[in-house]
Every structure is written in structure tokens, then in C-alpha cells.
Tab-separated table of C-alpha atoms in Angstrom:
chain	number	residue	atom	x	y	z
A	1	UNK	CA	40.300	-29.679	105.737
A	2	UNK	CA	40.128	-28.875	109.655
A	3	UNK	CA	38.912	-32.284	110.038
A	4	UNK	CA	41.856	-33.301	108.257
A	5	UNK	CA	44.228	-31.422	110.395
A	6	UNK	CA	42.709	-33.137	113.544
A	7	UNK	CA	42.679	-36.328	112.144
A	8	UNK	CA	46.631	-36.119	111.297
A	9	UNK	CA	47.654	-34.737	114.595
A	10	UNK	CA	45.394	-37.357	116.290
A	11	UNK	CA	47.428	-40.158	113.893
A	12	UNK	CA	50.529	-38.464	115.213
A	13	UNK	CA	50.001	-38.682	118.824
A	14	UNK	CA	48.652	-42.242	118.657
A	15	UNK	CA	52.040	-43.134	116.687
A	16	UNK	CA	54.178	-41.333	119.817
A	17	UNK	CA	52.005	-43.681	121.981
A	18	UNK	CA	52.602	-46.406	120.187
A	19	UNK	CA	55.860	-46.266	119.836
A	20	UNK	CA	56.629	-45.304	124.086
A	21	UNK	CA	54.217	-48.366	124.770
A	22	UNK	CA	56.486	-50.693	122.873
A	23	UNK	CA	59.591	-49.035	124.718
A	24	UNK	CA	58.161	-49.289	128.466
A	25	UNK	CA	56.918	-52.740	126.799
A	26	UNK	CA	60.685	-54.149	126.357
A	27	UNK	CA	62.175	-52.279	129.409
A	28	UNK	CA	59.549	-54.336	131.577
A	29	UNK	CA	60.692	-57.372	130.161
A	30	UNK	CA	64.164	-56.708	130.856
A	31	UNK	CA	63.497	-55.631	134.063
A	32	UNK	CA	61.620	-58.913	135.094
A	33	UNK	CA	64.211	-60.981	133.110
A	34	UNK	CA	67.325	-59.492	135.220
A	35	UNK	CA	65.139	-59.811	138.546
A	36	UNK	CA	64.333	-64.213	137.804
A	37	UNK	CA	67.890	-63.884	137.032
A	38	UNK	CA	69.154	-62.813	140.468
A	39	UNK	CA	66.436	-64.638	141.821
A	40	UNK	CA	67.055	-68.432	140.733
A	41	UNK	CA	71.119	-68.263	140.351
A	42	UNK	CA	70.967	-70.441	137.288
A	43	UNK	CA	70.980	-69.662	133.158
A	44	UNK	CA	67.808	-68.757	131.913
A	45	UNK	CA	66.660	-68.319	128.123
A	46	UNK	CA	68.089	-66.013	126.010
A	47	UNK	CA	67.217	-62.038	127.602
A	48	UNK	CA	64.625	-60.132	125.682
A	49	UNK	CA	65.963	-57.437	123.427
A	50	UNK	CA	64.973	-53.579	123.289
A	51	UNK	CA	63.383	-52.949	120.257
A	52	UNK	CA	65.367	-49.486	119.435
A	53	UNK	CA	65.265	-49.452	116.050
A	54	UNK	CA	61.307	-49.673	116.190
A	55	UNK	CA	60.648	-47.493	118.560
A	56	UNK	CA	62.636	-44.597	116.746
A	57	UNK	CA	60.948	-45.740	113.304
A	58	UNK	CA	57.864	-45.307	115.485
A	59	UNK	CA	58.544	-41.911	116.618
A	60	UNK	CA	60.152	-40.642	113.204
A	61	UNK	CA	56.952	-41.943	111.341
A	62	UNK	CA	54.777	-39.914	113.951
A	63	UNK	CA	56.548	-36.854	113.205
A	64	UNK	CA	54.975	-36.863	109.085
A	65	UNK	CA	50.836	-36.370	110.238
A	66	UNK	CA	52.108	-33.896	113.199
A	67	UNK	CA	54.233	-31.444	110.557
A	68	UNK	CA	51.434	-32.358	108.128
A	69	UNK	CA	49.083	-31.019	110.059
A	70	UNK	CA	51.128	-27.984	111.301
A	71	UNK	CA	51.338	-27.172	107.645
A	72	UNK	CA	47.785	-26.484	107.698
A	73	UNK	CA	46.637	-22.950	108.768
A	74	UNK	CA	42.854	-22.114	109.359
A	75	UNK	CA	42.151	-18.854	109.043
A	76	UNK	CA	38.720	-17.543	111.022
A	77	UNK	CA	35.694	-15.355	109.482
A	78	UNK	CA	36.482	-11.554	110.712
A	79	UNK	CA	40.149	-11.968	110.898
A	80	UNK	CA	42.968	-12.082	108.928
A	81	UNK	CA	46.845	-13.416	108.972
A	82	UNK	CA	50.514	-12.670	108.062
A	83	UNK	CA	53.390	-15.416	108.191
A	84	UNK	CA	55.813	-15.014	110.155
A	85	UNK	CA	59.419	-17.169	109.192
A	86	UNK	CA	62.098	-18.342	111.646
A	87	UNK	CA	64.730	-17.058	109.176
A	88	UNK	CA	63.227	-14.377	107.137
A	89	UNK	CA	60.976	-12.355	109.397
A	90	UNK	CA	57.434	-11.345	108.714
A	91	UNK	CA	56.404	-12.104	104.922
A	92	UNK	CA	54.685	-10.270	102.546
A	93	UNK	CA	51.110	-10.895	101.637
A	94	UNK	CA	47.783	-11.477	104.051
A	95	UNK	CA	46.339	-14.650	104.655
A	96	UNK	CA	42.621	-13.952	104.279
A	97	UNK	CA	39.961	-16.399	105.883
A	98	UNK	CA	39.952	-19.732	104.732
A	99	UNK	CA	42.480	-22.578	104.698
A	100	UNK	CA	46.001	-22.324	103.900
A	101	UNK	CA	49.896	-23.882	104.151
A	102	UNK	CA	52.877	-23.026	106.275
A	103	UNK	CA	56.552	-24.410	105.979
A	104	UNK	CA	55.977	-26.380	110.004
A	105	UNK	CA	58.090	-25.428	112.778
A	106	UNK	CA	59.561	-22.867	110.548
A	107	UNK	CA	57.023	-20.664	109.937
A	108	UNK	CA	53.755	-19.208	112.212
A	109	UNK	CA	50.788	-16.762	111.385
A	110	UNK	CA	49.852	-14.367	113.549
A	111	UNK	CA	45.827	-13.333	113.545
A	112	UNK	CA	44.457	-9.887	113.500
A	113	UNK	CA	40.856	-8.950	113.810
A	114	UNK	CA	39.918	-7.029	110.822
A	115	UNK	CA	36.587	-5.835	111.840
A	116	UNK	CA	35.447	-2.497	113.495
A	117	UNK	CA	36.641	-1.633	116.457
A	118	UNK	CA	35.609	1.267	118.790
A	119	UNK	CA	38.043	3.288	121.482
A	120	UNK	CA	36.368	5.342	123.707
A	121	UNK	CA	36.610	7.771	126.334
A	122	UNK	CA	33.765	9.180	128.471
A	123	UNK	CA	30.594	7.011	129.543
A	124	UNK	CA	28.900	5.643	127.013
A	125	UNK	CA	25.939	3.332	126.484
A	126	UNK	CA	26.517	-0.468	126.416
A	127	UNK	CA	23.757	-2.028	123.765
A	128	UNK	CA	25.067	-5.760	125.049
A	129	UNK	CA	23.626	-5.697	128.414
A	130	UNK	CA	21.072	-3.134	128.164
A	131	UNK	CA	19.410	-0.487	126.640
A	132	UNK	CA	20.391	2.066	129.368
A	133	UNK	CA	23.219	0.112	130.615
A	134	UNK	CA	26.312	2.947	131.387
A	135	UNK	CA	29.427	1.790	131.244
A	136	UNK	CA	31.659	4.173	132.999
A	137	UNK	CA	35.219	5.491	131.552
A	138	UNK	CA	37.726	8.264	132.176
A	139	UNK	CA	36.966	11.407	129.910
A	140	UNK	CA	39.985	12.823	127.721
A	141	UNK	CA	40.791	15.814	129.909
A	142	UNK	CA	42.406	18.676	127.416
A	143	UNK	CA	42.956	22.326	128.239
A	144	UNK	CA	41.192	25.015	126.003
A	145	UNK	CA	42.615	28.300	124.959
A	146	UNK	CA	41.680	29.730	128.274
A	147	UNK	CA	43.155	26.934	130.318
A	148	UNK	CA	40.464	25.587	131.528
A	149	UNK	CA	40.397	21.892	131.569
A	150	UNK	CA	37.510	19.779	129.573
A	151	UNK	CA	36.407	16.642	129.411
A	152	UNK	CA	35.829	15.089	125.790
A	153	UNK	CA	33.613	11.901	125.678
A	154	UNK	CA	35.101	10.579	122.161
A	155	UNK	CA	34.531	7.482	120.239
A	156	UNK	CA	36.834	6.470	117.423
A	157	UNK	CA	35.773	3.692	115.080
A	158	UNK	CA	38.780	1.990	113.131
A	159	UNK	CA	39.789	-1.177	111.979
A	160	UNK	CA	43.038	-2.742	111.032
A	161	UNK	CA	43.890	-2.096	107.659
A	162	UNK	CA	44.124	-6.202	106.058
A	163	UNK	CA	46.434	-5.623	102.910
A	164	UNK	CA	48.870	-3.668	105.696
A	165	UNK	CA	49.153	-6.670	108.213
A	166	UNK	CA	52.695	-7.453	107.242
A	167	UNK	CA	53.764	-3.987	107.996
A	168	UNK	CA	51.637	-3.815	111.533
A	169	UNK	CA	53.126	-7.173	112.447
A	170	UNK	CA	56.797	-5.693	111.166
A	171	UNK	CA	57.262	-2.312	112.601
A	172	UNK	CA	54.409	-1.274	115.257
A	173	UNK	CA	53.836	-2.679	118.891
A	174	UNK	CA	51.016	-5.214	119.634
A	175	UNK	CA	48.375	-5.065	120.206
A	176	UNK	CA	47.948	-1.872	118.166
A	177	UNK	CA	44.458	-1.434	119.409
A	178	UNK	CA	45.954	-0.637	122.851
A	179	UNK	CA	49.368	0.492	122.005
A	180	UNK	CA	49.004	3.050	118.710
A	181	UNK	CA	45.340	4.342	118.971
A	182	UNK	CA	44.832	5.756	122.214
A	183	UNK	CA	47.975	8.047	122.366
A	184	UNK	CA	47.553	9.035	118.752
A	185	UNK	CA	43.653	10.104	119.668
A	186	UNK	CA	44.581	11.826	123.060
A	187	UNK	CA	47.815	13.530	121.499
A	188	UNK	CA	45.485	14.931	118.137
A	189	UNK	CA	42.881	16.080	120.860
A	190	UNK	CA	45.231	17.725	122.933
A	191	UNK	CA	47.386	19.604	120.205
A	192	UNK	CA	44.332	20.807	118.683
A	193	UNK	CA	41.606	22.162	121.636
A	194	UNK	CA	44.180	24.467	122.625
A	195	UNK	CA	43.056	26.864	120.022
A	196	UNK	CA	39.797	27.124	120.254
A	197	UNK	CA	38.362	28.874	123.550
A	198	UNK	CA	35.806	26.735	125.816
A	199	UNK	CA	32.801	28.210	124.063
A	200	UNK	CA	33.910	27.627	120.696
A	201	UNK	CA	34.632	23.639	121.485
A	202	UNK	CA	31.188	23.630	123.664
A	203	UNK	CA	28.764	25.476	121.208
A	204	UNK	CA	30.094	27.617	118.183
A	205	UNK	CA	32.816	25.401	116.498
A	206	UNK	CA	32.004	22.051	117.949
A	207	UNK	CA	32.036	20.972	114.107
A	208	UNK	CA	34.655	22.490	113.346
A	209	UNK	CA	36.667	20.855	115.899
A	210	UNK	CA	35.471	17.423	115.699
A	211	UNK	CA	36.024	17.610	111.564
A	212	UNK	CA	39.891	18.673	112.019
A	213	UNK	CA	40.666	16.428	114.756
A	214	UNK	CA	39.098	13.616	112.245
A	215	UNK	CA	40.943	14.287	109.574
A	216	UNK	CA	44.207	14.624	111.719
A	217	UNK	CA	43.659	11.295	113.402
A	218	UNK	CA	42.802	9.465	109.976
A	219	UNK	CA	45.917	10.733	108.454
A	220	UNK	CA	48.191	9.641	111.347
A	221	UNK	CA	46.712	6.268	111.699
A	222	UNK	CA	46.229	5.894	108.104
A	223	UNK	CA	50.043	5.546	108.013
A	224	UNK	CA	50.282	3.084	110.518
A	225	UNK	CA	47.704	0.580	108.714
A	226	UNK	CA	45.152	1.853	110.464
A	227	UNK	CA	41.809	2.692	109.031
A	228	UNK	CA	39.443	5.045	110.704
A	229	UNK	CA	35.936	5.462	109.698
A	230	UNK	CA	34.400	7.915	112.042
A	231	UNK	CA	35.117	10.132	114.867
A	232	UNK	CA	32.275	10.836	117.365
A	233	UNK	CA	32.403	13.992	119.905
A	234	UNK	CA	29.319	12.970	122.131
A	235	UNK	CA	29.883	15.114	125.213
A	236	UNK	CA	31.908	17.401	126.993
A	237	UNK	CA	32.198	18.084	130.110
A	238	UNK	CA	32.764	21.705	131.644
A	239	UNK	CA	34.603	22.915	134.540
A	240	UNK	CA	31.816	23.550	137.416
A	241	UNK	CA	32.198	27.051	137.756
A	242	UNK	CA	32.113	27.521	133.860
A	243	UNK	CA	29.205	25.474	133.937
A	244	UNK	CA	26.913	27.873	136.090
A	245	UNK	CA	28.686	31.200	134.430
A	246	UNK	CA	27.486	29.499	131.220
A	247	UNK	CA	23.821	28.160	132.577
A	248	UNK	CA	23.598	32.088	133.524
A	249	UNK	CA	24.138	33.737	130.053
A	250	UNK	CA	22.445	31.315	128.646
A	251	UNK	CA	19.353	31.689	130.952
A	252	UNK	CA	20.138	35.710	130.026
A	253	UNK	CA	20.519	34.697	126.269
A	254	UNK	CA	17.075	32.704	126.238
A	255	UNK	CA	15.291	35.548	127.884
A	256	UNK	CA	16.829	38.137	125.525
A	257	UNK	CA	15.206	35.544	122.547
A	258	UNK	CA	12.580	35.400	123.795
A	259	UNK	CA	12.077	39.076	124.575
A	260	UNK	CA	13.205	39.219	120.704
A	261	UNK	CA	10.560	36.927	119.517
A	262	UNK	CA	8.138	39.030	121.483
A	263	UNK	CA	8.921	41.874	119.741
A	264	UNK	CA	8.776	40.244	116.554
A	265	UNK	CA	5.452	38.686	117.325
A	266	UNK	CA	4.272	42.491	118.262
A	267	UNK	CA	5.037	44.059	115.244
A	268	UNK	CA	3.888	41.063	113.149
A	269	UNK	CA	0.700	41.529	114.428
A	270	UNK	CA	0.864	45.338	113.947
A	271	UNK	CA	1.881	44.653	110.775
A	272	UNK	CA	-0.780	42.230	110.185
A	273	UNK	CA	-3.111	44.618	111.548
A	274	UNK	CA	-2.321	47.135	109.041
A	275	UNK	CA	-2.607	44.559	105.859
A	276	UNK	CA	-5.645	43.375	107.277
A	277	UNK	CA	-7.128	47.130	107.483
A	278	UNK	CA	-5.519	47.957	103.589
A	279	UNK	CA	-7.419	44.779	102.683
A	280	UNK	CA	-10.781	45.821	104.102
A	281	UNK	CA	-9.801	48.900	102.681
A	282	UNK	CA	-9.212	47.795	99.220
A	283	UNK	CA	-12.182	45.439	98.785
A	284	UNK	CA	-14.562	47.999	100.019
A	285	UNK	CA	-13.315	50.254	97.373
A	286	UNK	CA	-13.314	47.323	94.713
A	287	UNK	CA	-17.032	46.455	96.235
A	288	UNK	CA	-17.685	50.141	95.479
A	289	UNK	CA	-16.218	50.038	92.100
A	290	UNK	CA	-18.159	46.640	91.201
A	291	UNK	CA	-21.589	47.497	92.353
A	292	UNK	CA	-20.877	51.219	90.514
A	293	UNK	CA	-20.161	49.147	87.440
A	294	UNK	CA	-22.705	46.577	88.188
A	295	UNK	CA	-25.675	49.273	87.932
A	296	UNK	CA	-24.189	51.072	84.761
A	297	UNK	CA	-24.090	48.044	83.181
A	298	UNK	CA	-28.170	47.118	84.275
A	299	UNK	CA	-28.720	50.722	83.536
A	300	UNK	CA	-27.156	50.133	79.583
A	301	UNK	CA	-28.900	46.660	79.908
A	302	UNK	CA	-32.063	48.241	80.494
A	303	UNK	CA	-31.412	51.292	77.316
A	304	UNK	CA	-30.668	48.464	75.630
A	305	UNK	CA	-33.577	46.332	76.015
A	306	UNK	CA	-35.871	49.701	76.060
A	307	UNK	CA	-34.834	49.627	72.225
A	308	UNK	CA	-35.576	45.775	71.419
A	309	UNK	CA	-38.753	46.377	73.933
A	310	UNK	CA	-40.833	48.781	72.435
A	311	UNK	CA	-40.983	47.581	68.714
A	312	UNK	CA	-41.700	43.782	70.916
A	313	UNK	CA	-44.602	45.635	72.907
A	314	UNK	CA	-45.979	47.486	69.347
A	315	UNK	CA	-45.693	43.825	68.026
A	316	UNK	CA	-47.974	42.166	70.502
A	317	UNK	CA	-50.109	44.904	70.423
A	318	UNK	CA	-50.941	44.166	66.476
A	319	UNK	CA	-50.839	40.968	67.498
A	320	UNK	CA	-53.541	41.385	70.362
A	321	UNK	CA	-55.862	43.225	68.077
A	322	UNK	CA	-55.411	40.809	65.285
A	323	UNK	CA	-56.026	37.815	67.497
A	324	UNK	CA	-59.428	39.497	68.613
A	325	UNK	CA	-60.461	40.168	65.431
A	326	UNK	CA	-59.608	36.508	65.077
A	327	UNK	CA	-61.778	35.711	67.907
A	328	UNK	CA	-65.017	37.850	66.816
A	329	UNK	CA	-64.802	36.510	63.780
A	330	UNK	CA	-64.535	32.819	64.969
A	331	UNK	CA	-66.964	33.613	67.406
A	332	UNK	CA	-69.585	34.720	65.017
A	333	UNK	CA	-68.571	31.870	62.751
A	334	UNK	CA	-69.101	29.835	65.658
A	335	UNK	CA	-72.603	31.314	66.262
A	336	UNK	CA	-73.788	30.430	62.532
A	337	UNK	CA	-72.731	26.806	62.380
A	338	UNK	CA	-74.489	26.215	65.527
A	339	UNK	CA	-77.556	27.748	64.296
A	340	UNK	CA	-77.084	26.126	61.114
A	341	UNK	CA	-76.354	23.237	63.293
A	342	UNK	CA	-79.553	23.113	65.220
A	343	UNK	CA	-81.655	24.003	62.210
A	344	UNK	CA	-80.648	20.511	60.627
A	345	UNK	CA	-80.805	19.005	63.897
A	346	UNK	CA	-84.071	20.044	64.014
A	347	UNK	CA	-84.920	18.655	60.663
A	348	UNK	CA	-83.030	15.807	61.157
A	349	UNK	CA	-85.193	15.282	64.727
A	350	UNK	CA	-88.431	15.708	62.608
A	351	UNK	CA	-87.269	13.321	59.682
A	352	UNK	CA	-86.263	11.447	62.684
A	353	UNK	CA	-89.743	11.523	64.325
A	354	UNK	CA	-91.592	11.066	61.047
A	355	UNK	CA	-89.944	8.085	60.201
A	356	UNK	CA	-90.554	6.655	63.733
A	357	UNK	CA	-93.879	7.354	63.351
A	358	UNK	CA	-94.478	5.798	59.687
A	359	UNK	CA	-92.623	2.484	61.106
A	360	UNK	CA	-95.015	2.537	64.033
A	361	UNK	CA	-97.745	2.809	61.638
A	362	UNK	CA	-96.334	-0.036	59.657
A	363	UNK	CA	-95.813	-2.092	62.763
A	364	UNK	CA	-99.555	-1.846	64.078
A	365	UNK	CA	-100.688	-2.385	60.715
A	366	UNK	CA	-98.573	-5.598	60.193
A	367	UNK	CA	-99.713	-6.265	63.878
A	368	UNK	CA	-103.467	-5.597	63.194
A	369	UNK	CA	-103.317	-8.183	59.972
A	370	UNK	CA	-100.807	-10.670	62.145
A	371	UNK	CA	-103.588	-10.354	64.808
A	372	UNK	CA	-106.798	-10.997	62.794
A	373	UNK	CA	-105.171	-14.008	60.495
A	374	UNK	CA	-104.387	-15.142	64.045
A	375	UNK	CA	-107.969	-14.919	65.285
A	376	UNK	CA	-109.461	-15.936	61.788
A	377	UNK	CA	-107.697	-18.674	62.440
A	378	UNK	CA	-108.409	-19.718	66.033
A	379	UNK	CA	-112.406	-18.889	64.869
A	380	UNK	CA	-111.749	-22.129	62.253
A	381	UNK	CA	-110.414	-24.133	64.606
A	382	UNK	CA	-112.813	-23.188	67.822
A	383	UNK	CA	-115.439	-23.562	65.029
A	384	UNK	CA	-113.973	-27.058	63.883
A	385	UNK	CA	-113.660	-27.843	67.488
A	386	UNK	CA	-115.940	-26.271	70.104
A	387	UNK	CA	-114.855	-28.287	72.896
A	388	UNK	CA	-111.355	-25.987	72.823
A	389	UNK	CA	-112.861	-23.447	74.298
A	390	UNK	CA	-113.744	-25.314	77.310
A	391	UNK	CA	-110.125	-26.414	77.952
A	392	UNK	CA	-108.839	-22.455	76.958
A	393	UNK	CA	-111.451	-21.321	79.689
A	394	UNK	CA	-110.379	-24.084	82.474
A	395	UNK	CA	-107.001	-23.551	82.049
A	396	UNK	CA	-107.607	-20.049	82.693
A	397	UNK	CA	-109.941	-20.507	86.101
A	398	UNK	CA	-106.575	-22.040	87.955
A	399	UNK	CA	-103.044	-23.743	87.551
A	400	UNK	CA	-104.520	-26.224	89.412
A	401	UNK	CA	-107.064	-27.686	87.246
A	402	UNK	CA	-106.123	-30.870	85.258
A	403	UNK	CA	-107.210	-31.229	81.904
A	404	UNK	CA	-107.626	-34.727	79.894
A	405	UNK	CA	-108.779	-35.421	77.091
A	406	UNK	CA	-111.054	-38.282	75.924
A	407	UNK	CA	-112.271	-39.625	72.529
A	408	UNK	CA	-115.920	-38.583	71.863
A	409	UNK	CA	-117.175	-41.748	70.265
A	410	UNK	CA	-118.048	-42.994	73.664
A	411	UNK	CA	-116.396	-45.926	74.310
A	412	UNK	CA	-115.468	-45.342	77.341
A	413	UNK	CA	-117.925	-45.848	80.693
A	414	UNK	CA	-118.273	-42.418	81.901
A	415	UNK	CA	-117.323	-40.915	78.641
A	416	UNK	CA	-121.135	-40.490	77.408
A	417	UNK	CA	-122.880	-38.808	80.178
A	418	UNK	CA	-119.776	-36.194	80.224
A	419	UNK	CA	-120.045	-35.942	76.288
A	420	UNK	CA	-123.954	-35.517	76.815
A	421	UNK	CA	-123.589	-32.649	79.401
A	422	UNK	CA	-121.082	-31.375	77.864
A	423	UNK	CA	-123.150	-31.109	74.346
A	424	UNK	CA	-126.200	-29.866	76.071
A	425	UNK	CA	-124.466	-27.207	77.777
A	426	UNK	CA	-122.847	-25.980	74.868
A	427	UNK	CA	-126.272	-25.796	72.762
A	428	UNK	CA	-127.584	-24.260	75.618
A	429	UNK	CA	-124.699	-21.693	75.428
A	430	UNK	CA	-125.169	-21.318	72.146
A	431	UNK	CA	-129.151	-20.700	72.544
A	432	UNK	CA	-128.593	-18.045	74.585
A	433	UNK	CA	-125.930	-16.668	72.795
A	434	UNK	CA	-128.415	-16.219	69.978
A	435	UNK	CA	-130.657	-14.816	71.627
A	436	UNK	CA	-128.514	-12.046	73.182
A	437	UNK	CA	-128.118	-10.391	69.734
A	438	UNK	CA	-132.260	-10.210	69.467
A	439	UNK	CA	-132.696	-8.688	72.979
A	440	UNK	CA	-129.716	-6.006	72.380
């Protein structure tokens, strides 16, 4: 819609341009028409005509986008409007932001700013340029009950009320922010220190004070359309020799509090003193009473257990003797089975022995017989063949002897003469062999 606005007043102007470039456009003509004429002396085509009725159709027709676009009101974020007529006065009603429509040339809005504002007096701290920044004002001066003069650092924080804006616009002077709120904050301030004596406003009511002038200066604006959210006292400034008198009984003040708290401190510790002593008192007495207690009960414990002990201690007594008695009787009981024990070990050890011997017996009997079948039988073989015992008897001179043997038919070319020795040694062996038994 604002592009609208600029785009009709735009159209407007170019039709107003228009229509004085076709005007200047016919009054040059004329102008050069008239000048050939005195010029030549002699007719000349018919002279060029102004074109009034155009340009005024012109003009007229530029006059519909300009009071369109007057018609149009835009109304900003943070502020707020009231219509003001030609013929009626201010009208009722707020235009809030956005985009609205005025009767042109008849009517106008007038803008206020409808968000916080801050008056203040006093220096105060300037967050826009710097954290520390000052920015340096005149303090409120106002007299207190004693007629000394202070000076009151305030900061009021208002804002125009927005449903009220007819009635600001109507009946108060602008701008309000300079022309209502200052003398309504200085005149509250004034009217109401004056009762309250420097010390009060400084120290003892400085609540007090700042509370009732709030209240008063909300009320007074309040009916002027003017909205106040807060009123800050942030300092005040005494007169110089009011200042020292007061740094002095305070100084006095601080050393009589302190002196105070001293004091306090003393007896605090006396009287910690004393609870600490009643303490060590009281649990020596209650460390008395508990180990008194503590021994009458072992000494009950131990009557007590004197009765459960001594039936316990006749008890094990019985029980001692019975369990030697138990013992001797195991022991001897032990003693017979182990003579009983040995004497069948004994037995068993001769049985034992007896039978080793009879198999012993048995085995060199079996061994005798197993021997003489054995040399029965070598005798029938040696007998059958002599020459065995030959071989038996080389074979036992040395390992290194090699034995062959040969047929004895004598077939062979050296077998005879071998066979022959061989024979006649053996009946000479066998001569003298039977003649050994004769000479024994």
C-alpha cells in the first residue's frame, strides 16, 4: 500500500508535468509565430492555438492520484495517530500502526510516540555510547523541612497513553513530553520534600518519599493521558556543610556499632564459654553415670552367668570323666585287637611262610624232574649222535670258532681223514673214559 501511495503521487506529478510541458509547448509556438510575423511583413499560415482546454484537463486529471494518495495514511511501528479535521477539530478514535484513509486536504493525523519514555534530572548513565558514559543534567533542587536545599537525581518512566491521543492532541500543549511532565514532576517533588527533614529524605524515609511522590505523579499525569510506570530516586545530593556534619555522626554512629558488636561478640563468647563448661560439665557427669551403669550391668552379667556357669562347668566335668573312661576303655580295647591282631598276623606270616616253602618244594621238585627228562634226553641224543658233543664243547672254547657241518659218508675230499681222526679220537676218549672208573 506505501508503494501504492508513491506510485499515485509519482502519476500525479508526471500529469502536472505533462500538462505545463504542453502549455510552455503552445506559448513557444506562438511566440515564434508572432516573431516570423513581424519579421517577413506578409500573411503567414493560420497561428497555432493554445491548447487550454487540455492543459486544464491535464492538471484536473493530476489532481485524482495526488488526493488519492493523500487519502492514504501510514502509520509507523511504536507510534500511534489521531485525525485531525479542517471543520470538526480533533476526532475521536486512535489510528494504531498500519495503513489507513483520510478525507485529503481536509483532514491530517498527527503522530505520537507511544513507547517509553524517560525524564530525568541529575547525571545519569548513558548505555548508547558507553558503559560509563555520564551524561550530565541539572538536579531538581527542593528545600527540606529544615530549609536546606537538595538535589534529587530522579528518573520518571511514562509513556503516552494511545486510547487518550484525541484528548492529548485536544486539550494539552505539545509536545507533552516537554510541556506537561517536567513541571508536574518538579511541582509533586517540591510540594512534598518539604515535610520530611533532610535525614528522613537521605536515609530513614527515602521509601517513603519516593512511594508518595509516585503515586502523586501517576495520579496527576494519569489524568492528562499520561501513563507512568516507575519513578526512580537514584541520588541526592546534600548541602556541603550537611554533608561533613553527616560524614561525622555517621563516622560516630559506625564506631558506636561497632563498639556494640564488640560487646556483643564479648559476651557471646562469655556466654559460649559458660555452655561450653555446662557441657563438659554435663557429659562428665553422664560419662560418670554410664560407666556406673556400665559396671552394674557386667557385674549382673557376670551373677548372671555365675548361675548358667557352674551347672556348665559340673557338666563338662561329667563329661571329662566320662570321656576318659571312654578313652581307657578304648585304649585297652585298642591294646587287645592289636594283640589279637599280631597273633593272627603271626599265624598268618607262618601259614604264609609254610606255604612259600611247600611251593618251593614243589618248584625244585618239578625242576629236578624238568631237569633230568631234559638230560635223559640230551644222553639219547649225545648217545644217538656223539659228534654233538664236539660242536657243544667248541662252541664253548670261543665266539670265534666256526662250526660246519659235513655228511659222514665221505664223499667229500677232506671229509675222510677228518671223519677218521675224529672217530679215533673219540674211541680213544672213550677208552680212557673206561678205564677211569677201574683206576678210581
Amino acid at each position: 500500500m506505501l508503494l501504492l501511495k508513491y506510485v499515485l503521487r509519482m502519476s500525479g506529478v508526471g500529469l502536472i508535468l505533462v500538462a505545463l510541458g504542453t502549455l510552455a509547448f503552445d506559448l513557444t509556438m506562438e511566440m515564434r509565430y508572432r516573431r516570423a510575423l513581424s519579421v517577413e511583413g506578409r500573411p503567414l499560415p493560420a497561428a497555432p492555438k493554445i491548447r487550454w482546454r487540455t492543459v486544464i484537463w491535464e492538471a484536473a486529471l493530476a489532481w485524482v492520484p495526488i488526493l488519492a494518495a493523500l487519502s492514504i495514511v501510514v502509520i509507523p511501528s511504536g507510534t500511534a495517530g489521531v485525525r485531525v479535521s479542517q471543520t470538526q477539530g480533533t476526532l475521536a478514535g486512535t489510528l494504531y500502526p498500519g495503513i489507513h484513509f483520510v478525507a485529503p486536504l481536509l483532514e491530517k493525523v498527527e503522530l505520537f510516540d507511544t513507547r517509553d519514555q524517560l525524564f530525568t534530572t541529575g547525571s545519569i548513565e548513558d548505555g548508547r555510547t558507553a558503559a560509563w558514559a555520564v551524561v550530565k543534567a541539572q538536579p531538581l533542587n527542593v528545600q527540606a523541612k529544615e530549609g536546606l536545599t537538595l538535589g534529587l537525581a530522579i528518573t520518571v518512566r511514562y509513556r503516552v497513553d494511545s486510547k487518550r491521543l484525541d484528548y492529548v492532541e485536544a486539550n494539552l500543549p505539545q509536545p507533552v513530553e516537554k510541556e506537561i511532565v517536567p513541571p508536574v514532576v518538579a511541582s509533586v517533588w517540591r510540594e512534598l520534600v518539604p515535610n520530611y527533614t533532610v535525614r528522613d529524605v537521605f536515609a530513614a524515609k527515602r521509601e517513603e518519599v519516593r512511594t508518595r511522590a509516585a503515586n502523586i505523579i501517576t495520579q496527576k499525569l494519569a489524568a492528562d493521558g499520561i501513563v507512568v510506570k516507575e519513578v526512580m530516586l537514584r541520588d541526592i545530593q546534600l548541602p556541603p556543610e550537611y554533608a561533613k556534619g553527616l560524614e561525622a555522626l555517621l563516622l560516630k554512629e559506625q564506631e558506636n556499632d561497632r563498639m556494640g558488636i564488640d560487646t556483643e561478640i564479648q559476651l557471646k563468647q562469655v556466654r559460649i564459654a559458660e555452655l561450653q563448661a555446662e557441657a563438659t560439665k554435663v557429659q562428665q557427669v553422664k560419662q560418670a553415670e554410664g560407666e556406673a551403669q556400665v559396671h552394674v550391668l557386667q557385674a549382673k552379667g557376670e551373677a548372671d552367668a555365675m548361675q548358667y556357669t557352674l551347672p556348665l562347668k559340673e557338666k563338662q566335668i561329667q563329661q571329662s570323666k566320662l570321656e576318659a573312661e571312654a578313652r581307657k576303655e578304648s585304649t585297652i580295647k585298642n591294646a587287645e585287637a592289636a594283640a589279637e591282631a599280631k597273633v593272627i598276623d603271626g599265624k598268618a606270616e607262618m601259614q604264609r611262610r609254610k606255604l612259600l616253602a611247600d611251593a618251593e618244594a614243589d618248584r625244585i621238585r618239578v625242576t629236578a624232574a624238568a631237569d633230568a627228562e631234559r638230560m635223559k634226553g640230551e644222553a639219547a641224543i649225545l648217545k644217538q649222535n656223539p659228534l654233538l658233543i664236539n660242536k657243544i664243547v667248541a662252541e664253548r672254547l670261543s665266539d670265534k670258532l666256526q662250526i660246519m657241518m659235513v655228511p659222514a659218508d665221505g664223499k667229500f675230499f677232506f671229509a675222510n681223514d677228518v671223519l677218521r681222526s675224529m672217530n679215533m679220537a673219540n674211541h680213544t676218549n672213550q677208552a680212557e673214559a673206561a678205564e677211569d672208573p677201574q683206576d678210581k
